[in-house]
């Protein structure tokens, strides 16, 4: 398959001022610092996808919903479809490189209401992702403390660790995008080296390994549902949840040099690198399982931690868990950066309650400080049900998937509907644009329905999938707020209006 992502020499080497001019043409006065390079832009999406966060955090879920066969083959299949979604989205990102990203694209291609609802879905997904990533890091931190000092990882103590992690990520994001970019660049090598170390150690040290037949064909169903197809479909959540967040490259485009090309490339590269490395990680973990039932019922509360303990002993497991926790912290920090830029951009177009506050930018760091604090505070609230329900964390991850995944497909669908009216950017798919675009839209429609379905039987208050309630709640909120803010909300046609200039100037504090 030959995909045209070529860029004319004059565009490939476009000076930074051309991107600033392009932003003005799209309607916005540049106020964020454009200090991120192409590798940094790729790194933020790769860090948010974070195979050492998603794969490890939901590994226990995968063990019950299909087991090894669904985890491995599901990862391979989901990764292929997500790559199609990513390529289709990258094409639209190249045409509209703004912090608003998905909702701005939808607004331009479909109108104000398309942009409005896409923005709210995207925001739900991004905030849910912060909660899911950082709460996962808290779970692994609790497992490490349990391993070393017998710490009891109760819901209350896990919540305190989670809040501490959120505070850390808020503070790191206040120092500016340059620090965020450096941390993300380190994160790429940490993730790749971490996977290599974990898989190599698990391949060499244990005296016993599972057979290839077990790893690639063993089906396990502990969900209570009898239909194996249904169980396998639910089990795809592990892969689909992990393959979320690559829109971070688009949200950071106003802070990236040559964003019309590098933001698009960042999305695609982050997906395929994660696809390959994630398969290796899942296979390495599954081959090293010593006791399947014991791993599921681990006293640490984290099945991958038990795999490491059984295979490597306490000291080895501790070292590997430190690698995983650091990767998860990198991931959460990148997600806060992406979500805060979405909050900033949505507020810039007067879409959120209190928009005048959330769009303010620090004159010193050129960072949207209030947007950072709002992002972590809402993420903290989303995780509160975990204090009362053991299944609440699964609901948070599902909220992330069903919020953000539809938002990926809407701009792609609207681009397909627009046909020749869509003016593509310098990075494009050429003749493959329509087939890849339709594959992406159909896939997203399918997984959105799948992840609204109940994940275990019988369905009780504790086991219910609350993602559907969260989706309805955000759509109702968006609809109600539409009637309040519809007169003020809107993306500008072109920057230059005197009133808009004054508002932008006032938002820099």
CSV table of C-alpha atoms in Angstrom, one decimal, residues 2-368:
chain,number,residue,atom,x,y,z
A,2,UNK,CA,1.5,3.3,-1.0
A,3,UNK,CA,0.4,6.2,1.1
A,4,UNK,CA,1.2,9.7,0.0
A,5,UNK,CA,2.4,11.7,3.0
A,6,UNK,CA,4.8,13.7,0.9
A,7,UNK,CA,5.4,17.3,1.5
A,8,UNK,CA,6.8,19.8,-1.0
A,9,UNK,CA,10.2,21.0,0.0
A,10,UNK,CA,9.0,24.5,0.6
A,11,UNK,CA,6.4,23.3,3.1
A,12,UNK,CA,8.7,20.7,4.7
A,13,UNK,CA,11.1,23.4,5.6
A,14,UNK,CA,8.5,25.9,6.4
A,15,UNK,CA,9.8,28.5,8.9
A,16,UNK,CA,8.0,28.8,12.2
A,17,UNK,CA,6.4,32.1,11.2
A,18,UNK,CA,4.4,30.2,8.5
A,19,UNK,CA,2.7,28.0,11.1
A,20,UNK,CA,1.9,31.2,13.1
A,21,UNK,CA,0.4,32.7,10.0
A,22,UNK,CA,-1.6,29.5,9.3
A,23,UNK,CA,-3.0,29.7,12.8
A,24,UNK,CA,-4.1,33.2,12.2
A,25,UNK,CA,-5.8,32.1,9.0
A,26,UNK,CA,-7.7,29.5,11.0
A,27,UNK,CA,-8.9,32.3,13.3
A,28,UNK,CA,-6.6,32.4,16.3
A,29,UNK,CA,-3.9,34.8,17.6
A,30,UNK,CA,-0.9,32.7,18.7
A,31,UNK,CA,-0.5,32.9,22.5
A,32,UNK,CA,1.2,29.6,23.3
A,33,UNK,CA,4.9,29.0,23.1
A,34,UNK,CA,5.9,27.0,19.9
A,35,UNK,CA,8.8,25.2,21.5
A,36,UNK,CA,8.1,21.6,20.7
A,37,UNK,CA,9.8,19.7,17.9
A,38,UNK,CA,8.7,16.8,15.8
A,39,UNK,CA,10.1,14.2,18.1
A,40,UNK,CA,8.5,15.9,21.1
A,41,UNK,CA,5.1,15.9,19.4
A,42,UNK,CA,5.4,12.2,18.6
A,43,UNK,CA,6.6,11.6,22.1
A,44,UNK,CA,3.5,13.1,23.8
A,45,UNK,CA,1.1,10.8,21.9
A,46,UNK,CA,3.4,7.8,22.5
A,47,UNK,CA,3.5,8.7,26.2
A,48,UNK,CA,-0.2,9.0,26.5
A,49,UNK,CA,-0.8,5.7,24.7
A,50,UNK,CA,1.7,4.3,27.1
A,51,UNK,CA,1.8,0.5,26.7
A,52,UNK,CA,3.3,0.2,30.2
A,53,UNK,CA,0.2,1.9,31.6
A,54,UNK,CA,-2.7,0.6,29.6
A,55,UNK,CA,-1.5,-3.0,29.0
A,56,UNK,CA,-0.3,-3.4,32.6
A,57,UNK,CA,-3.3,-1.7,34.3
A,58,UNK,CA,-5.9,-3.7,32.4
A,59,UNK,CA,-4.1,-7.0,32.1
A,60,UNK,CA,-6.2,-8.4,34.9
A,61,UNK,CA,-9.3,-7.4,33.1
A,62,UNK,CA,-8.0,-9.2,30.0
A,63,UNK,CA,-7.3,-12.3,32.0
A,64,UNK,CA,-11.0,-12.7,32.8
A,65,UNK,CA,-12.5,-11.4,29.5
A,66,UNK,CA,-11.1,-13.9,27.0
A,67,UNK,CA,-7.7,-14.6,28.5
A,68,UNK,CA,-4.5,-14.9,26.6
A,69,UNK,CA,-6.0,-15.6,23.2
A,70,UNK,CA,-8.1,-12.4,23.2
A,71,UNK,CA,-5.4,-10.3,24.7
A,72,UNK,CA,-2.8,-11.2,22.0
A,73,UNK,CA,-4.9,-11.5,18.9
A,74,UNK,CA,-7.2,-8.7,20.1
A,75,UNK,CA,-4.2,-6.5,20.4
A,76,UNK,CA,-3.0,-7.3,16.9
A,77,UNK,CA,-6.5,-6.7,15.3
A,78,UNK,CA,-7.4,-3.6,17.3
A,79,UNK,CA,-4.0,-2.1,16.6
A,80,UNK,CA,-4.6,-2.5,12.8
A,81,UNK,CA,-7.9,-0.7,12.9
A,82,UNK,CA,-6.7,2.0,15.3
A,83,UNK,CA,-3.9,2.7,12.8
A,84,UNK,CA,-6.5,3.3,10.2
A,85,UNK,CA,-8.3,5.7,12.6
A,86,UNK,CA,-5.0,7.4,13.3
A,87,UNK,CA,-4.1,7.9,9.7
A,88,UNK,CA,-7.5,9.3,8.8
A,89,UNK,CA,-7.4,11.7,11.8
A,90,UNK,CA,-3.8,12.7,10.9
A,91,UNK,CA,-5.0,13.8,7.5
A,92,UNK,CA,-7.5,16.2,9.0
A,93,UNK,CA,-5.0,17.3,11.6
A,94,UNK,CA,-2.7,18.4,8.9
A,95,UNK,CA,-5.4,20.7,7.5
A,96,UNK,CA,-6.4,22.1,10.9
A,97,UNK,CA,-3.4,22.2,13.3
A,98,UNK,CA,-5.0,23.9,16.3
A,99,UNK,CA,-5.2,23.1,20.1
A,100,UNK,CA,-8.9,22.6,19.7
A,101,UNK,CA,-8.1,19.7,17.4
A,102,UNK,CA,-11.1,17.4,17.0
A,103,UNK,CA,-13.9,19.8,17.8
A,104,UNK,CA,-12.4,22.6,15.7
A,105,UNK,CA,-12.2,20.1,12.7
A,106,UNK,CA,-15.8,19.1,13.2
A,107,UNK,CA,-16.9,22.7,13.5
A,108,UNK,CA,-15.2,23.6,10.3
A,109,UNK,CA,-16.4,20.6,8.3
A,110,UNK,CA,-19.9,20.1,9.8
A,111,UNK,CA,-20.9,23.3,11.6
A,112,UNK,CA,-21.3,24.6,15.1
A,113,UNK,CA,-23.3,21.8,16.6
A,114,UNK,CA,-21.0,19.1,15.3
A,115,UNK,CA,-18.1,21.0,16.8
A,116,UNK,CA,-19.9,21.5,20.1
A,117,UNK,CA,-20.8,17.8,20.7
A,118,UNK,CA,-17.4,16.6,19.4
A,119,UNK,CA,-15.7,18.9,21.9
A,120,UNK,CA,-17.7,17.7,24.8
A,121,UNK,CA,-17.1,14.0,23.9
A,122,UNK,CA,-13.4,14.8,23.5
A,123,UNK,CA,-13.2,16.6,26.8
A,124,UNK,CA,-15.0,13.7,28.6
A,125,UNK,CA,-12.5,11.2,27.1
A,126,UNK,CA,-9.4,13.3,28.0
A,127,UNK,CA,-10.5,13.9,31.6
A,128,UNK,CA,-11.5,10.3,32.0
A,129,UNK,CA,-8.0,9.3,30.6
A,130,UNK,CA,-6.3,11.4,33.3
A,131,UNK,CA,-8.3,9.6,36.0
A,132,UNK,CA,-7.7,6.2,34.5
A,133,UNK,CA,-4.0,6.6,34.0
A,134,UNK,CA,-3.2,8.2,37.3
A,135,UNK,CA,-5.5,5.9,39.3
A,136,UNK,CA,-3.7,3.0,37.6
A,137,UNK,CA,-0.4,4.4,38.6
A,138,UNK,CA,-1.7,4.6,42.2
A,139,UNK,CA,-2.8,1.0,42.1
A,140,UNK,CA,0.7,-0.1,41.0
A,141,UNK,CA,2.3,2.2,43.6
A,142,UNK,CA,0.2,0.5,46.2
A,143,UNK,CA,1.3,-2.9,44.9
A,144,UNK,CA,4.9,-1.9,45.2
A,145,UNK,CA,4.4,-0.6,48.8
A,146,UNK,CA,2.6,-3.9,49.6
A,147,UNK,CA,5.5,-5.9,48.2
A,148,UNK,CA,8.2,-4.0,50.1
A,149,UNK,CA,6.6,-3.0,53.4
A,150,UNK,CA,3.3,-4.9,53.6
A,151,UNK,CA,1.3,-1.8,52.9
A,152,UNK,CA,-2.5,-2.5,52.7
A,153,UNK,CA,-3.7,-0.9,49.4
A,154,UNK,CA,-7.2,-0.1,50.6
A,155,UNK,CA,-9.5,2.1,48.4
A,156,UNK,CA,-8.9,5.0,50.7
A,157,UNK,CA,-5.1,4.8,50.7
A,158,UNK,CA,-5.1,4.3,46.9
A,159,UNK,CA,-7.2,7.4,46.5
A,160,UNK,CA,-4.6,9.4,48.6
A,161,UNK,CA,-1.8,8.1,46.4
A,162,UNK,CA,-3.9,9.0,43.3
A,163,UNK,CA,-4.4,12.6,44.6
A,164,UNK,CA,-0.7,13.0,45.2
A,165,UNK,CA,0.1,11.9,41.6
A,166,UNK,CA,-2.5,14.3,40.2
A,167,UNK,CA,-0.8,17.2,42.2
A,168,UNK,CA,2.6,16.2,40.9
A,169,UNK,CA,1.4,16.3,37.3
A,170,UNK,CA,-0.3,19.6,37.8
A,171,UNK,CA,2.8,21.2,39.2
A,172,UNK,CA,5.0,19.7,36.4
A,173,UNK,CA,2.7,21.1,33.7
A,174,UNK,CA,2.8,24.6,35.2
A,175,UNK,CA,6.5,25.0,34.3
A,176,UNK,CA,5.8,25.2,30.6
A,177,UNK,CA,5.7,23.1,27.4
A,178,UNK,CA,9.5,22.9,27.1
A,179,UNK,CA,9.6,20.8,30.3
A,180,UNK,CA,6.7,18.7,29.1
A,181,UNK,CA,8.4,18.1,25.8
A,182,UNK,CA,11.7,17.0,27.6
A,183,UNK,CA,9.8,14.6,29.9
A,184,UNK,CA,8.0,13.1,27.0
A,185,UNK,CA,11.2,12.6,25.0
A,186,UNK,CA,12.7,10.8,28.0
A,187,UNK,CA,9.4,8.8,28.2
A,188,UNK,CA,9.8,7.4,24.8
A,189,UNK,CA,13.1,5.8,25.5
A,190,UNK,CA,12.0,4.8,29.0
A,191,UNK,CA,9.0,2.9,27.6
A,192,UNK,CA,11.0,1.1,24.8
A,193,UNK,CA,13.9,0.3,27.1
A,194,UNK,CA,11.5,-0.7,29.9
A,195,UNK,CA,9.6,-3.2,27.6
A,196,UNK,CA,12.9,-4.6,26.4
A,197,UNK,CA,14.2,-5.1,30.0
A,198,UNK,CA,10.9,-6.6,31.3
A,199,UNK,CA,10.4,-9.0,28.4
A,200,UNK,CA,14.1,-10.1,28.4
A,201,UNK,CA,14.2,-10.7,32.1
A,202,UNK,CA,10.9,-12.7,32.0
A,203,UNK,CA,12.3,-14.7,29.1
A,204,UNK,CA,15.6,-15.6,30.8
A,205,UNK,CA,15.0,-15.8,34.6
A,206,UNK,CA,11.9,-18.1,35.2
A,207,UNK,CA,12.6,-21.8,34.9
A,208,UNK,CA,9.0,-22.4,33.6
A,209,UNK,CA,7.2,-20.7,30.8
A,210,UNK,CA,3.8,-21.3,29.3
A,211,UNK,CA,3.5,-23.0,25.9
A,212,UNK,CA,2.9,-21.1,22.7
A,213,UNK,CA,-0.4,-23.0,22.5
A,214,UNK,CA,-1.5,-21.5,25.8
A,215,UNK,CA,-0.4,-18.0,25.0
A,216,UNK,CA,-2.0,-17.8,21.6
A,217,UNK,CA,-5.1,-20.0,21.9
A,218,UNK,CA,-6.1,-20.3,25.6
A,219,UNK,CA,-9.6,-18.8,26.1
A,220,UNK,CA,-10.7,-17.8,29.6
A,221,UNK,CA,-14.2,-16.6,30.5
A,222,UNK,CA,-14.8,-15.4,34.1
A,223,UNK,CA,-17.4,-12.8,33.2
A,224,UNK,CA,-20.6,-14.8,33.8
A,225,UNK,CA,-21.6,-14.4,30.2
A,226,UNK,CA,-21.9,-17.6,28.2
A,227,UNK,CA,-21.5,-16.4,24.6
A,228,UNK,CA,-17.7,-16.5,23.8
A,229,UNK,CA,-18.1,-14.0,21.0
A,230,UNK,CA,-19.6,-11.5,23.4
A,231,UNK,CA,-16.9,-12.1,25.9
A,232,UNK,CA,-14.1,-11.8,23.3
A,233,UNK,CA,-15.7,-8.5,22.1
A,234,UNK,CA,-15.7,-7.1,25.6
A,235,UNK,CA,-12.1,-8.2,26.1
A,236,UNK,CA,-11.0,-5.8,23.3
A,237,UNK,CA,-11.3,-3.0,25.9
A,238,UNK,CA,-7.7,-3.7,27.0
A,239,UNK,CA,-6.3,-2.9,23.6
A,240,UNK,CA,-8.8,-0.1,22.7
A,241,UNK,CA,-8.3,1.6,26.0
A,242,UNK,CA,-4.5,1.5,25.6
A,243,UNK,CA,-4.7,2.8,22.0
A,244,UNK,CA,-6.3,6.1,23.2
A,245,UNK,CA,-4.9,9.6,23.5
A,246,UNK,CA,-3.0,9.9,20.3
A,247,UNK,CA,-5.0,13.1,19.6
A,248,UNK,CA,-2.4,14.7,22.1
A,249,UNK,CA,-0.2,15.4,19.1
A,250,UNK,CA,-3.0,17.5,17.6
A,251,UNK,CA,-3.8,19.3,20.9
A,252,UNK,CA,-0.2,20.4,21.1
A,253,UNK,CA,0.0,21.5,17.5
A,254,UNK,CA,0.0,25.2,18.4
A,255,UNK,CA,3.2,24.6,20.4
A,256,UNK,CA,4.9,22.5,17.7
A,257,UNK,CA,7.1,23.6,14.9
A,258,UNK,CA,5.9,22.7,11.4
A,259,UNK,CA,2.8,21.3,13.0
A,260,UNK,CA,0.9,20.8,9.7
A,261,UNK,CA,3.3,17.9,9.0
A,262,UNK,CA,4.8,16.9,12.4
A,263,UNK,CA,1.6,16.7,14.3
A,264,UNK,CA,0.1,14.3,11.7
A,265,UNK,CA,3.3,12.2,11.7
A,266,UNK,CA,3.3,12.2,15.5
A,267,UNK,CA,-0.1,10.6,15.6
A,268,UNK,CA,0.7,7.8,13.1
A,269,UNK,CA,4.2,7.0,14.5
A,270,UNK,CA,2.9,6.9,18.1
A,271,UNK,CA,0.3,4.2,17.1
A,272,UNK,CA,2.5,1.9,15.1
A,273,UNK,CA,5.4,2.0,17.5
A,274,UNK,CA,3.0,1.3,20.4
A,275,UNK,CA,1.4,-1.5,18.4
A,276,UNK,CA,4.6,-3.4,17.9
A,277,UNK,CA,6.0,-2.8,21.4
A,278,UNK,CA,2.7,-3.6,23.1
A,279,UNK,CA,2.4,-7.0,21.4
A,280,UNK,CA,5.9,-7.9,22.6
A,281,UNK,CA,5.0,-6.8,26.2
A,282,UNK,CA,1.8,-8.8,26.4
A,283,UNK,CA,3.4,-11.9,25.0
A,284,UNK,CA,6.3,-11.6,27.4
A,285,UNK,CA,4.0,-11.3,30.4
A,286,UNK,CA,1.7,-14.1,29.3
A,287,UNK,CA,4.6,-16.6,28.7
A,288,UNK,CA,5.8,-15.9,32.2
A,289,UNK,CA,2.6,-16.7,34.1
A,290,UNK,CA,3.3,-19.3,36.7
A,291,UNK,CA,-0.1,-19.7,38.3
A,292,UNK,CA,-3.1,-18.3,36.4
A,293,UNK,CA,-5.7,-18.3,39.2
A,294,UNK,CA,-3.1,-17.1,41.7
A,295,UNK,CA,-2.2,-14.2,39.5
A,296,UNK,CA,-5.9,-13.2,39.1
A,297,UNK,CA,-6.3,-13.2,42.9
A,298,UNK,CA,-3.1,-11.5,43.8
A,299,UNK,CA,-2.8,-10.0,47.2
A,300,UNK,CA,-1.2,-6.9,45.5
A,301,UNK,CA,-4.4,-6.2,43.7
A,302,UNK,CA,-2.4,-6.0,40.4
A,303,UNK,CA,-2.1,-9.3,38.4
A,304,UNK,CA,1.1,-8.2,36.4
A,305,UNK,CA,2.8,-7.5,39.8
A,306,UNK,CA,2.1,-11.1,40.8
A,307,UNK,CA,3.5,-12.4,37.5
A,308,UNK,CA,6.7,-10.5,38.2
A,309,UNK,CA,6.8,-11.8,41.8
A,310,UNK,CA,6.3,-15.4,40.9
A,311,UNK,CA,8.8,-15.3,38.0
A,312,UNK,CA,11.5,-13.0,39.4
A,313,UNK,CA,11.1,-13.0,43.2
A,314,UNK,CA,10.6,-9.9,45.4
A,315,UNK,CA,13.7,-8.0,44.5
A,316,UNK,CA,13.3,-8.5,40.7
A,317,UNK,CA,9.6,-7.7,40.8
A,318,UNK,CA,10.3,-4.5,42.7
A,319,UNK,CA,12.8,-3.3,40.1
A,320,UNK,CA,10.4,-4.1,37.3
A,321,UNK,CA,7.5,-2.4,39.1
A,322,UNK,CA,9.6,0.8,39.4
A,323,UNK,CA,10.0,0.8,35.6
A,324,UNK,CA,6.3,0.4,35.1
A,325,UNK,CA,5.3,3.1,37.7
A,326,UNK,CA,7.7,5.6,36.2
A,327,UNK,CA,6.3,5.0,32.7
A,328,UNK,CA,2.8,5.5,34.1
A,329,UNK,CA,3.8,8.8,35.7
A,330,UNK,CA,5.2,9.9,32.3
A,331,UNK,CA,1.9,8.9,30.7
A,332,UNK,CA,-0.3,10.8,33.2
A,333,UNK,CA,1.8,13.9,32.9
A,334,UNK,CA,1.5,13.9,29.1
A,335,UNK,CA,-2.3,13.4,29.4
A,336,UNK,CA,-2.7,16.4,31.7
A,337,UNK,CA,-0.9,18.5,29.1
A,338,UNK,CA,-3.2,17.3,26.3
A,339,UNK,CA,-6.4,17.7,28.3
A,340,UNK,CA,-5.4,21.2,29.6
A,341,UNK,CA,-4.9,22.4,26.0
A,342,UNK,CA,-8.3,21.1,25.1
A,343,UNK,CA,-9.8,22.9,28.0
A,344,UNK,CA,-7.9,26.1,27.0
A,345,UNK,CA,-9.0,25.8,23.4
A,346,UNK,CA,-12.7,25.0,24.2
A,347,UNK,CA,-12.8,28.0,26.6
A,348,UNK,CA,-11.2,30.2,24.0
A,349,UNK,CA,-14.3,29.6,21.9
A,350,UNK,CA,-16.6,30.2,25.0
A,351,UNK,CA,-17.8,26.6,25.2
A,352,UNK,CA,-17.3,26.0,28.9
A,353,UNK,CA,-18.9,27.5,32.0
A,354,UNK,CA,-16.3,30.0,33.3
A,355,UNK,CA,-14.5,30.2,29.9
A,356,UNK,CA,-13.0,33.6,30.7
A,357,UNK,CA,-11.0,32.0,33.5
A,358,UNK,CA,-10.1,28.7,31.9
A,359,UNK,CA,-8.6,30.3,28.8
A,360,UNK,CA,-6.1,32.5,30.7
A,361,UNK,CA,-2.5,31.9,29.9
A,362,UNK,CA,0.5,32.7,32.0
A,363,UNK,CA,2.6,35.5,30.6
A,364,UNK,CA,5.7,33.9,32.1
A,365,UNK,CA,5.4,30.3,30.9
A,366,UNK,CA,2.8,30.8,28.2
A,367,UNK,CA,0.9,27.9,29.8
A,368,UNK,CA,-2.9,27.7,30.4
